XYZ file of C-alpha atoms in Angstrom:
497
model
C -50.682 59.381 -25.530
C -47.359 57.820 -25.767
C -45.669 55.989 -28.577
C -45.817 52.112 -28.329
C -43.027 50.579 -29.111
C -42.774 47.749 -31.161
C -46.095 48.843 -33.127
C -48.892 46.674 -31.870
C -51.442 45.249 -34.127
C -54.794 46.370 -33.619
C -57.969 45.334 -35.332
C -61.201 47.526 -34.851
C -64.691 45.962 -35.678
C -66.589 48.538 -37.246
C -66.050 51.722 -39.166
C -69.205 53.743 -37.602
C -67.766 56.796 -35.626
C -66.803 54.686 -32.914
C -64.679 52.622 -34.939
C -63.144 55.868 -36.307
C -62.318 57.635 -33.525
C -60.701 54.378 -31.452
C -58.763 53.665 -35.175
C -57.170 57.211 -34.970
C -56.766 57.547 -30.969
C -54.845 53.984 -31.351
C -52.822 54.886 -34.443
C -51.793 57.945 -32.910
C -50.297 56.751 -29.678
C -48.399 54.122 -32.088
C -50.268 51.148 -33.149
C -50.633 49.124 -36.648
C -54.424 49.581 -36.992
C -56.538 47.926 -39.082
C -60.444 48.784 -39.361
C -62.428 46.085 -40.882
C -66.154 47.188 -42.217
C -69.012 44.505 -43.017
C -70.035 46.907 -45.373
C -68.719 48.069 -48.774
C -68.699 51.498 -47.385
C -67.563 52.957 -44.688
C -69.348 55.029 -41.503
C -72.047 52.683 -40.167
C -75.277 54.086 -39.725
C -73.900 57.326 -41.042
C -73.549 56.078 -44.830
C -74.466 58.320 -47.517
C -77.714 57.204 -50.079
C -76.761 58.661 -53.302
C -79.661 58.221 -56.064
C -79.051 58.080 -60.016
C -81.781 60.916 -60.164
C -79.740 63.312 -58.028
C -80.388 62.787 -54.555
C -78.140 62.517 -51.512
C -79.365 61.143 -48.150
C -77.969 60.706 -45.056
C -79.053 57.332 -43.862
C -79.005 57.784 -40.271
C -78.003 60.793 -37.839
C -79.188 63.945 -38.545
C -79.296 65.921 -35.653
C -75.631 67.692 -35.537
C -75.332 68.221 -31.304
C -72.572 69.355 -29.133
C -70.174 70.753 -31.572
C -67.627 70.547 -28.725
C -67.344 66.827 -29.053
C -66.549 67.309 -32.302
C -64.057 70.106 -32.111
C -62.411 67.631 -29.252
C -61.758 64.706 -31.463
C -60.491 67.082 -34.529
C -58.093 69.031 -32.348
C -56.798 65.854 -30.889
C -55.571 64.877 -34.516
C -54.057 67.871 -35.097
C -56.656 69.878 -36.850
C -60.222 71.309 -37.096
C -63.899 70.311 -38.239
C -63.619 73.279 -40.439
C -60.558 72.261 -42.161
C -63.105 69.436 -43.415
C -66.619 70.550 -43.753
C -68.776 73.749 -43.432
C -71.438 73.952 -40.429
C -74.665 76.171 -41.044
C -76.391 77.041 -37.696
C -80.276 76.370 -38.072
C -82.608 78.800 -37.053
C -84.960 78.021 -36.272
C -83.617 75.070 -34.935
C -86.594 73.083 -35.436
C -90.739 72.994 -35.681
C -92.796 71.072 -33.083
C -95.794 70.371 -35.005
C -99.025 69.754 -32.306
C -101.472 70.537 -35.845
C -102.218 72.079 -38.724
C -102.159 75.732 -37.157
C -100.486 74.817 -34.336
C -96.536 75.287 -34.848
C -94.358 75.569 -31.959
C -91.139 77.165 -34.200
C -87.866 76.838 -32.072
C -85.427 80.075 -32.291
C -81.575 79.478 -32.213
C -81.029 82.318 -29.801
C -81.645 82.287 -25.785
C -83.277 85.344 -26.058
C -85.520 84.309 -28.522
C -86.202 81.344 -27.102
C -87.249 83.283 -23.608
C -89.683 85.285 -25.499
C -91.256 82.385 -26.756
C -91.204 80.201 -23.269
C -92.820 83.677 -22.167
C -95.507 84.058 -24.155
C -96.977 80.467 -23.662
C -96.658 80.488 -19.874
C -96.308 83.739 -18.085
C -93.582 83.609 -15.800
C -91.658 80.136 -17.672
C -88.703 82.816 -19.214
C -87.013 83.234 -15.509
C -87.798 79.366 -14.758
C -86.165 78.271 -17.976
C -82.712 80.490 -17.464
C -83.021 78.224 -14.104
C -83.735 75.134 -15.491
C -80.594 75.797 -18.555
C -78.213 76.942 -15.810
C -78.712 73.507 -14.435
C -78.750 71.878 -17.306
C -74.925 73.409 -17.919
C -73.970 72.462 -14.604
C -74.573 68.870 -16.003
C -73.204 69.553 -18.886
C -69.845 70.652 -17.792
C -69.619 67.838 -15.643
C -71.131 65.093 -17.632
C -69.482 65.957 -21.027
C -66.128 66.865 -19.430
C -65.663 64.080 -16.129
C -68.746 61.285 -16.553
C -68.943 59.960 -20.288
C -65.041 59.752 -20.160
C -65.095 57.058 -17.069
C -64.843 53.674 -18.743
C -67.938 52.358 -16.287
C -65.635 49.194 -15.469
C -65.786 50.034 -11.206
C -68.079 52.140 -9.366
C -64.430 53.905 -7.884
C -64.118 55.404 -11.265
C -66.863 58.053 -9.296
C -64.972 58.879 -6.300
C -64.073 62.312 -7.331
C -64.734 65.070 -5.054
C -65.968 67.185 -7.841
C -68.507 64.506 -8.811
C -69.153 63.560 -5.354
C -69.814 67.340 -4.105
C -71.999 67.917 -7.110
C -74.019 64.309 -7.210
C -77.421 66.041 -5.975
C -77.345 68.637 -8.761
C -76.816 66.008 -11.442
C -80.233 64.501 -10.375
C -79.255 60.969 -11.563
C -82.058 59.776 -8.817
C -84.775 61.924 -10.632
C -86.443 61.503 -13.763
C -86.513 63.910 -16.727
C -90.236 64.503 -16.738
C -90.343 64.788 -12.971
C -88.146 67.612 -13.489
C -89.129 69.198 -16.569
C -92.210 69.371 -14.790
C -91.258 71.312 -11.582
C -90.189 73.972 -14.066
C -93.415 74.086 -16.853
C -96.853 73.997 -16.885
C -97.689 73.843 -20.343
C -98.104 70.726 -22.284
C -95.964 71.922 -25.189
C -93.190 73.507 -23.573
C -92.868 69.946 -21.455
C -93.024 68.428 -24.831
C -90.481 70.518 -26.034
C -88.339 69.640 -22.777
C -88.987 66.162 -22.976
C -88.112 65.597 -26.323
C -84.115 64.950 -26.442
C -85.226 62.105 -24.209
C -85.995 61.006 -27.448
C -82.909 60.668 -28.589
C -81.552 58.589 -25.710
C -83.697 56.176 -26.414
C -86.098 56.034 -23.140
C -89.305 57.250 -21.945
C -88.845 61.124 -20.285
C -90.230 59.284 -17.009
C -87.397 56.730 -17.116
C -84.598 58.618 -18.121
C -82.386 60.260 -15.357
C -83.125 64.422 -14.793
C -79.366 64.466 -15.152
C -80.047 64.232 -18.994
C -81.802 67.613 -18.614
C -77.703 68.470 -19.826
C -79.129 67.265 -23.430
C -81.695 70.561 -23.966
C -78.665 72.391 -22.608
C -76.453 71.114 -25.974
C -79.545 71.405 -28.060
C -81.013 74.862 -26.968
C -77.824 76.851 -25.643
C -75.228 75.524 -27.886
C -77.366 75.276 -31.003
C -78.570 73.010 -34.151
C -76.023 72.574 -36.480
C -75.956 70.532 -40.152
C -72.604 70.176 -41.887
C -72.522 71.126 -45.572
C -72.852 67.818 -47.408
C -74.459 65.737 -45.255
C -73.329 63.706 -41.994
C -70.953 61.814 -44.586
C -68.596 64.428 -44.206
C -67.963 64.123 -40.793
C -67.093 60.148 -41.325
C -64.744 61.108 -44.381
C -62.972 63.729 -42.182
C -62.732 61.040 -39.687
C -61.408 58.398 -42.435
C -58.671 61.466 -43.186
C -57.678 61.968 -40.296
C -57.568 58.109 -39.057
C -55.408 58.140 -42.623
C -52.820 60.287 -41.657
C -51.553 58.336 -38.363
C -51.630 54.887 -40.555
C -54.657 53.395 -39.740
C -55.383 50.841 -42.677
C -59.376 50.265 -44.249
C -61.235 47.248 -45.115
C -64.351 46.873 -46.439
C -66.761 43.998 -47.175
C -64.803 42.784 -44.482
C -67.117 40.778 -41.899
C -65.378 38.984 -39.037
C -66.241 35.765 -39.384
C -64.588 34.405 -36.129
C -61.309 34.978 -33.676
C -58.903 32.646 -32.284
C -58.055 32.787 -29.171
C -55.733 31.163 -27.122
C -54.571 31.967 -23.510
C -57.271 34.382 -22.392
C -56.162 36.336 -26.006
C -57.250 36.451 -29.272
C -54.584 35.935 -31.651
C -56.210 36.230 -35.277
C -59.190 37.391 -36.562
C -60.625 35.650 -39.551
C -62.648 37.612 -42.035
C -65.031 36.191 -45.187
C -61.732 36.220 -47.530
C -58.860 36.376 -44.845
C -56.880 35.842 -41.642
C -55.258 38.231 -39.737
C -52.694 38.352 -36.608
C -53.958 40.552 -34.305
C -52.452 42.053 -30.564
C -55.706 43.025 -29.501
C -59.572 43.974 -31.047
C -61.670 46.626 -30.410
C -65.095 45.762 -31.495
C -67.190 48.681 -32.395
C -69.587 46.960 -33.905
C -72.795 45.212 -32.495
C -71.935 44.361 -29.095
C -74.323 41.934 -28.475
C -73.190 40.378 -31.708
C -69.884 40.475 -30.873
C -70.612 38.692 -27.364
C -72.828 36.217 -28.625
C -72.018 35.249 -32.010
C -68.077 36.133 -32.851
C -67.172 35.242 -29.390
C -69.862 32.745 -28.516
C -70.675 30.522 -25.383
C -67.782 29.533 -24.432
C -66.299 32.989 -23.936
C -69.227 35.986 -24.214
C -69.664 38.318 -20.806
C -73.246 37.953 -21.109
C -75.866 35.337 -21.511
C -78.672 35.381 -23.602
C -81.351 35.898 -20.604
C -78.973 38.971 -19.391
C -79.556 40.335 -23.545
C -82.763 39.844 -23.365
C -83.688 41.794 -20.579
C -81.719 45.029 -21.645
C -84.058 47.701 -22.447
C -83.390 48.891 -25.892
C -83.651 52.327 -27.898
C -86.465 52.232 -30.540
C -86.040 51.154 -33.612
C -87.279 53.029 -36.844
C -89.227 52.592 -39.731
C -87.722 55.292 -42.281
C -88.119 56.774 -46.368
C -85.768 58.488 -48.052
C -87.830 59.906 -50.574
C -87.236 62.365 -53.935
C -89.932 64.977 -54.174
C -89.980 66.582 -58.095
C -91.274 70.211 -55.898
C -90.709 72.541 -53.327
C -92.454 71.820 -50.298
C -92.982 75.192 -48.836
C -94.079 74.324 -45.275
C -91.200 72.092 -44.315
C -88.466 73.526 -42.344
C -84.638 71.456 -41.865
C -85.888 69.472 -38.886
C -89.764 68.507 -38.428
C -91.283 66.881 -35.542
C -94.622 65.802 -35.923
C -96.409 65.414 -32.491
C -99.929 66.030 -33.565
C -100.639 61.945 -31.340
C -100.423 61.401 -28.023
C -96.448 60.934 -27.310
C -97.290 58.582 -23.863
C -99.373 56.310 -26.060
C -96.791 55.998 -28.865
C -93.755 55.807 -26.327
C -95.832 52.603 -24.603
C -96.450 50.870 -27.675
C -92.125 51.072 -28.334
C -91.601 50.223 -24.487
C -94.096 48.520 -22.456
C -96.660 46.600 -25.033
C -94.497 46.232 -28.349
C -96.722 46.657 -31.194
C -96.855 48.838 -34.872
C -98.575 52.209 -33.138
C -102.291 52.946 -33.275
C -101.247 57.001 -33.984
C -97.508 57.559 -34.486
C -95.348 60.195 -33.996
C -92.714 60.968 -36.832
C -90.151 62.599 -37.691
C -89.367 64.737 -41.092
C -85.831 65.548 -42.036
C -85.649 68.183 -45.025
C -81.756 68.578 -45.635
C -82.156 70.343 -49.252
C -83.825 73.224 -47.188
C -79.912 73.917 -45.935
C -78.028 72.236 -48.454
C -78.706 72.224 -52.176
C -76.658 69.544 -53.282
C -78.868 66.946 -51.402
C -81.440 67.410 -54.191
C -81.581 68.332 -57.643
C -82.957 71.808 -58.205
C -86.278 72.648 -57.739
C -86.340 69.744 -55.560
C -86.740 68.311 -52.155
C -84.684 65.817 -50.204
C -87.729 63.782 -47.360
C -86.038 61.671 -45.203
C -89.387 60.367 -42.625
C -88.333 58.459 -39.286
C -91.233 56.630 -37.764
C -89.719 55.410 -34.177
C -91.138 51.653 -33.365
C -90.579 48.519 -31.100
C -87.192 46.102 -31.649
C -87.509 42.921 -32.866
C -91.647 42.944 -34.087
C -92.165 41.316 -37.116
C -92.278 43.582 -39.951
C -93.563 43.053 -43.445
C -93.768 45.046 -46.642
C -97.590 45.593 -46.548
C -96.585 47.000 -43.022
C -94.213 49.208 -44.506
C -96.907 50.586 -47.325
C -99.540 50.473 -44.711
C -97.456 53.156 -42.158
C -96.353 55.369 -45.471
C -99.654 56.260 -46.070
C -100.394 56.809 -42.324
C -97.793 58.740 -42.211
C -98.195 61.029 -45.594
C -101.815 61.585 -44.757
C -101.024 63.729 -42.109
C -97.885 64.752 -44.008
C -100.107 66.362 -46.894
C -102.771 67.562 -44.756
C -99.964 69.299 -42.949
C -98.587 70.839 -45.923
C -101.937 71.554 -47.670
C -100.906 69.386 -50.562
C -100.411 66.434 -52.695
C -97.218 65.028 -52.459
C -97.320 61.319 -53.100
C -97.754 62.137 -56.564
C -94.500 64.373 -57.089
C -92.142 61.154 -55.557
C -89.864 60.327 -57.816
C -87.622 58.211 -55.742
C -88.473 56.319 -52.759
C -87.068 53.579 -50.608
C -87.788 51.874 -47.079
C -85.662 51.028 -44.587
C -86.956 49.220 -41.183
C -85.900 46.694 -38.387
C -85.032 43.968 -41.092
C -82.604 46.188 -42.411
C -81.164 47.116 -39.468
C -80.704 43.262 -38.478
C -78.765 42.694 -41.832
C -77.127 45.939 -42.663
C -75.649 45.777 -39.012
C -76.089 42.731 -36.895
C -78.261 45.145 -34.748
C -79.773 43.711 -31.590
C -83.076 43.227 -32.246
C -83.081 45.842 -35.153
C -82.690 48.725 -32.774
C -81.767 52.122 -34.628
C -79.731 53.927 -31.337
C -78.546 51.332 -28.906
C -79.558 50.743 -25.223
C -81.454 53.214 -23.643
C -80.380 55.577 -21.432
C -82.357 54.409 -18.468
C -81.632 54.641 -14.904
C -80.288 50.839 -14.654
C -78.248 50.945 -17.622
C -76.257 53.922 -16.500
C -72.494 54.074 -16.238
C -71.194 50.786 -14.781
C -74.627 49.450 -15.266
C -74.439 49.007 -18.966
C -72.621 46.371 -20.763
C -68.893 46.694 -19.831
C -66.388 47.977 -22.288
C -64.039 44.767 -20.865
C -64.775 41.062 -21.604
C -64.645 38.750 -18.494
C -63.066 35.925 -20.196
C -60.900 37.525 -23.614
C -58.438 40.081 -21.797
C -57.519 42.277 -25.273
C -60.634 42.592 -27.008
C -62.315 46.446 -25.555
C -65.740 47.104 -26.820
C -67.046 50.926 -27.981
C -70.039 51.839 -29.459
C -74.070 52.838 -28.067
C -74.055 49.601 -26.352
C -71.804 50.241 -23.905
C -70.820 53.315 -22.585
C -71.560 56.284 -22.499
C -74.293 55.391 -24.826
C -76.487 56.253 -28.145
C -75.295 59.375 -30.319
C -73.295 60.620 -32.327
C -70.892 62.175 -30.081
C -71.576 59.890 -27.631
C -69.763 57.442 -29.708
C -66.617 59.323 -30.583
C -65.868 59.751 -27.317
C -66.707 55.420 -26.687
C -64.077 55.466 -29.167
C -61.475 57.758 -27.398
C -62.201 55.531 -24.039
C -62.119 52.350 -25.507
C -58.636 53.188 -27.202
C -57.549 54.316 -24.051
C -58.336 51.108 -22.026
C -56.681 48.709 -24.701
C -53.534 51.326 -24.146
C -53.121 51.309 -20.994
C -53.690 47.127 -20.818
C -51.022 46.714 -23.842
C -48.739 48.669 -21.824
C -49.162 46.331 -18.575
């Protein structure tokens, strides 16, 4: 990037990892940054929970994917994720649990992996070195050419490299279509289908060319940085730091004005602030609808309503005074039917008849998360946005949930909790000013895709850019460093008009 000249001021909305990564892009090519955080801490839904008994929990990501993305944004600045935090490959990556006795235990290695594949479906270890040499195809392309297009024109696309390779991407194919032209078994599909997961869809409505996700997951490995996913955002913070960019917190925007197509100042709960342009990684829809309001927003309120939106999540962080001895790092409990879970977040919002969950054990890695002897639980429960929730609901789904839990481990655990807190689509709402509570964004479907999601450009403000998982390229964690870089870029090439 070049150097602007005179500084420009730029306010960013936001100090999740979008908001960090646009805040250093910007203050490196030259600009006066200032990031502006509802919270009183920094990072989003990537905050740290620290306890008074000893415990340290990541409040939202915990999946540490494509390492690359990472490396990217660090090397960009001028240095590496190692000069900032340790990373511990897992292995095995993960458990699938389909039971009691049934354990599907993921290996970090290809080979291992192969073997496995093998010996649940005679003849799946040649179709899956198929099906991941595809998946990189889609990788290379879509990490390194598609989630850098901004999505503002469909001639973004014409690119002979994208255009010669548009039938191997299989964005006209769904995931579980293809997942199943490769596997027979029920839990290898399960095991294919999953990331879908994490784009916030249904397997049979998210695009094949997101096969590129078991790629980053099973080729490039399962990673947790030493310390929790707090590191990452303090590296960020350090790095944002060192080219100028400024931090406040308990800093709401309140309101803009704007004048001439522009907004001029921003106006927080305690003060006003001249401003050259905005991006707003925060809630987008909040952004468009409330900060910006009628009279200017993209969108209406029919056009929100109509998005379809990642799950949200019931979730406990709870202290256990033991050593669970069945629990590995990462836990996925699909003893239920996934279709009939995934239609009661998608098609006929409701609180599920048999969830699915998801157990997160960090102090099985990292021993400061919990005092010694101790465990660090942190339970997602993936559910509908915007259903009413309720405290009894909340009780009601924890002991759901840590039936199966104990039965699972073969013992009592409820008894040895010695912290425990909630954290659901109320929380969300407040914490964030997320649409309709959602934990991850819009979902990756088909018709939200590239130029089909909400646009990183407002029709009727010309200097305010969006970033963030509701606009493109979409939920994640590295998803939304890289909204950050592309959003920073946009606002630098219209300041320099």
């Amino acid at each position: 990037m070049t150097q602007l000249t005179p500084s420009k001021k730029i306010a960013v909305i936001g100090a999740g990892f979008s908001g960090l990564s646009a805040a250093a892009y910007l203050a490196k090519a030259g600009c006066d940054v200032s990031v502006y955080e509802k919270n009183a801490a920094i990072g989003g839904r990537a905050r740290q929970l620290k306890t008074d008994n000893g415990y340290t929990f990541d409040m939202g990501p915990s999946w540490y994917w494509m390492p690359d993305v990472f490396e990217k944004f660090f090397a960009d600045m001028g240095s590496t994720p190692a000069d900032f935090y340790k990373l511990t490959e897992l292995d095995p990556q993960y458990d699938i649990i389909f039971g009691k006795d049934d354990v599907l235990e993921v290996p970090a290695t290809l080979s291992g992996l192969s073997a496995l594949f093998e010996e649940i479906e005679t003849g799946s270890a040649q179709k899956l070195d198929k099906f991941l040499k595809e998946a990189a195809f889609k990788y290379n392309i879509g990490i390194n050419k598609l989630v850098y297009k901004p999505g503002l024109s469909i001639t973004e696309f014409a690119d002979i490299e994208l255009i010669k390779g548009v039938f191997k991407l299989q964005v006209f194919t769904s995931l579980s279509a293809h997942v199943k032209k490769h596997f027979k078994n029920s839990k290898l599909i399960a095991l294919m289908e999953f990331p879908a997961l994490f784009l916030g869809a249904m397997a049979q409505d998210t695009p094949a060319l997101y096969s590129l996700m078991n790629y980053a997951g099973l080729a490039l490995g399962t990673w947790y940085p030493q310390g929790g996913f707090a590191q990452i955002i303090t590296a960020m913070k350090t790095v944002a730091e060192r080219q100028g960019v400024k931090f406040h917190t308990d800093a709401a925007i309140t309101g803009f004005d704007i004048n001439g197509k522009k907004i001029d100042r921003i106006y927080t709960k305690n003060s006003v602030h001249d401003v050259d342009a905005v991006i707003g990684s925060a809630d987008h829809h909040h952004i468009d609808q409330e900060l910006l309001g009628p009279e200017y927003a993209t969108y209406t309120p029919e056009y929100w309503k109509k998005r379809v939106m990642a799950p949200s999540a019931l979730i406990f962080y709870l202290g256990i005074n033991k050593k669970l001895k069945r629990l590995k790092h990462h836990n996925l409990f699909f003893d239920e039917d996934l279709q009939v879970h995934a239609v009661e977040i998608y098609k006929d919002p409701k609180w599920p008849s048999k969830p699915l969950f998801y157990v997160c054990c960090t102090s099985k890695t990292d021993n400061d998360a919990a005092p010694e002897g101790h465990e660090n639980v942190f339970i997602l429960m993936p559910l509908a946005v915007d259903i009413t929730e309720t405290n009894e609901l909340r009780e009601k789904y924890f002991h759901i949930i840590m039936d199966r839990l104990e039965a699972y481990c073969g013992e009592d655990i409820r008894n040895s909790i010695d912290y425990k807190k909630s954290y659901c689509i109320d929380d969300f709402k407040g914490d964030y000013n997320s649409f309709g509570g959602n934990a991850y964004g819009l979902a990756n479907t088909l018709t939200q895709t590239a130029i089909l999601k909400p646009s990183m450009r407002n029709r009727k403000v010309e200097n305010i850019f969006f970033a963030g998982h509701l606009t493109v390229p979409g939920p994640g964690v590295p998803p939304a460093i890289i909204s950050g870089n592309v959003a920073a870029n946009q606002l630098l090439r219209y300041l320099k008009r």
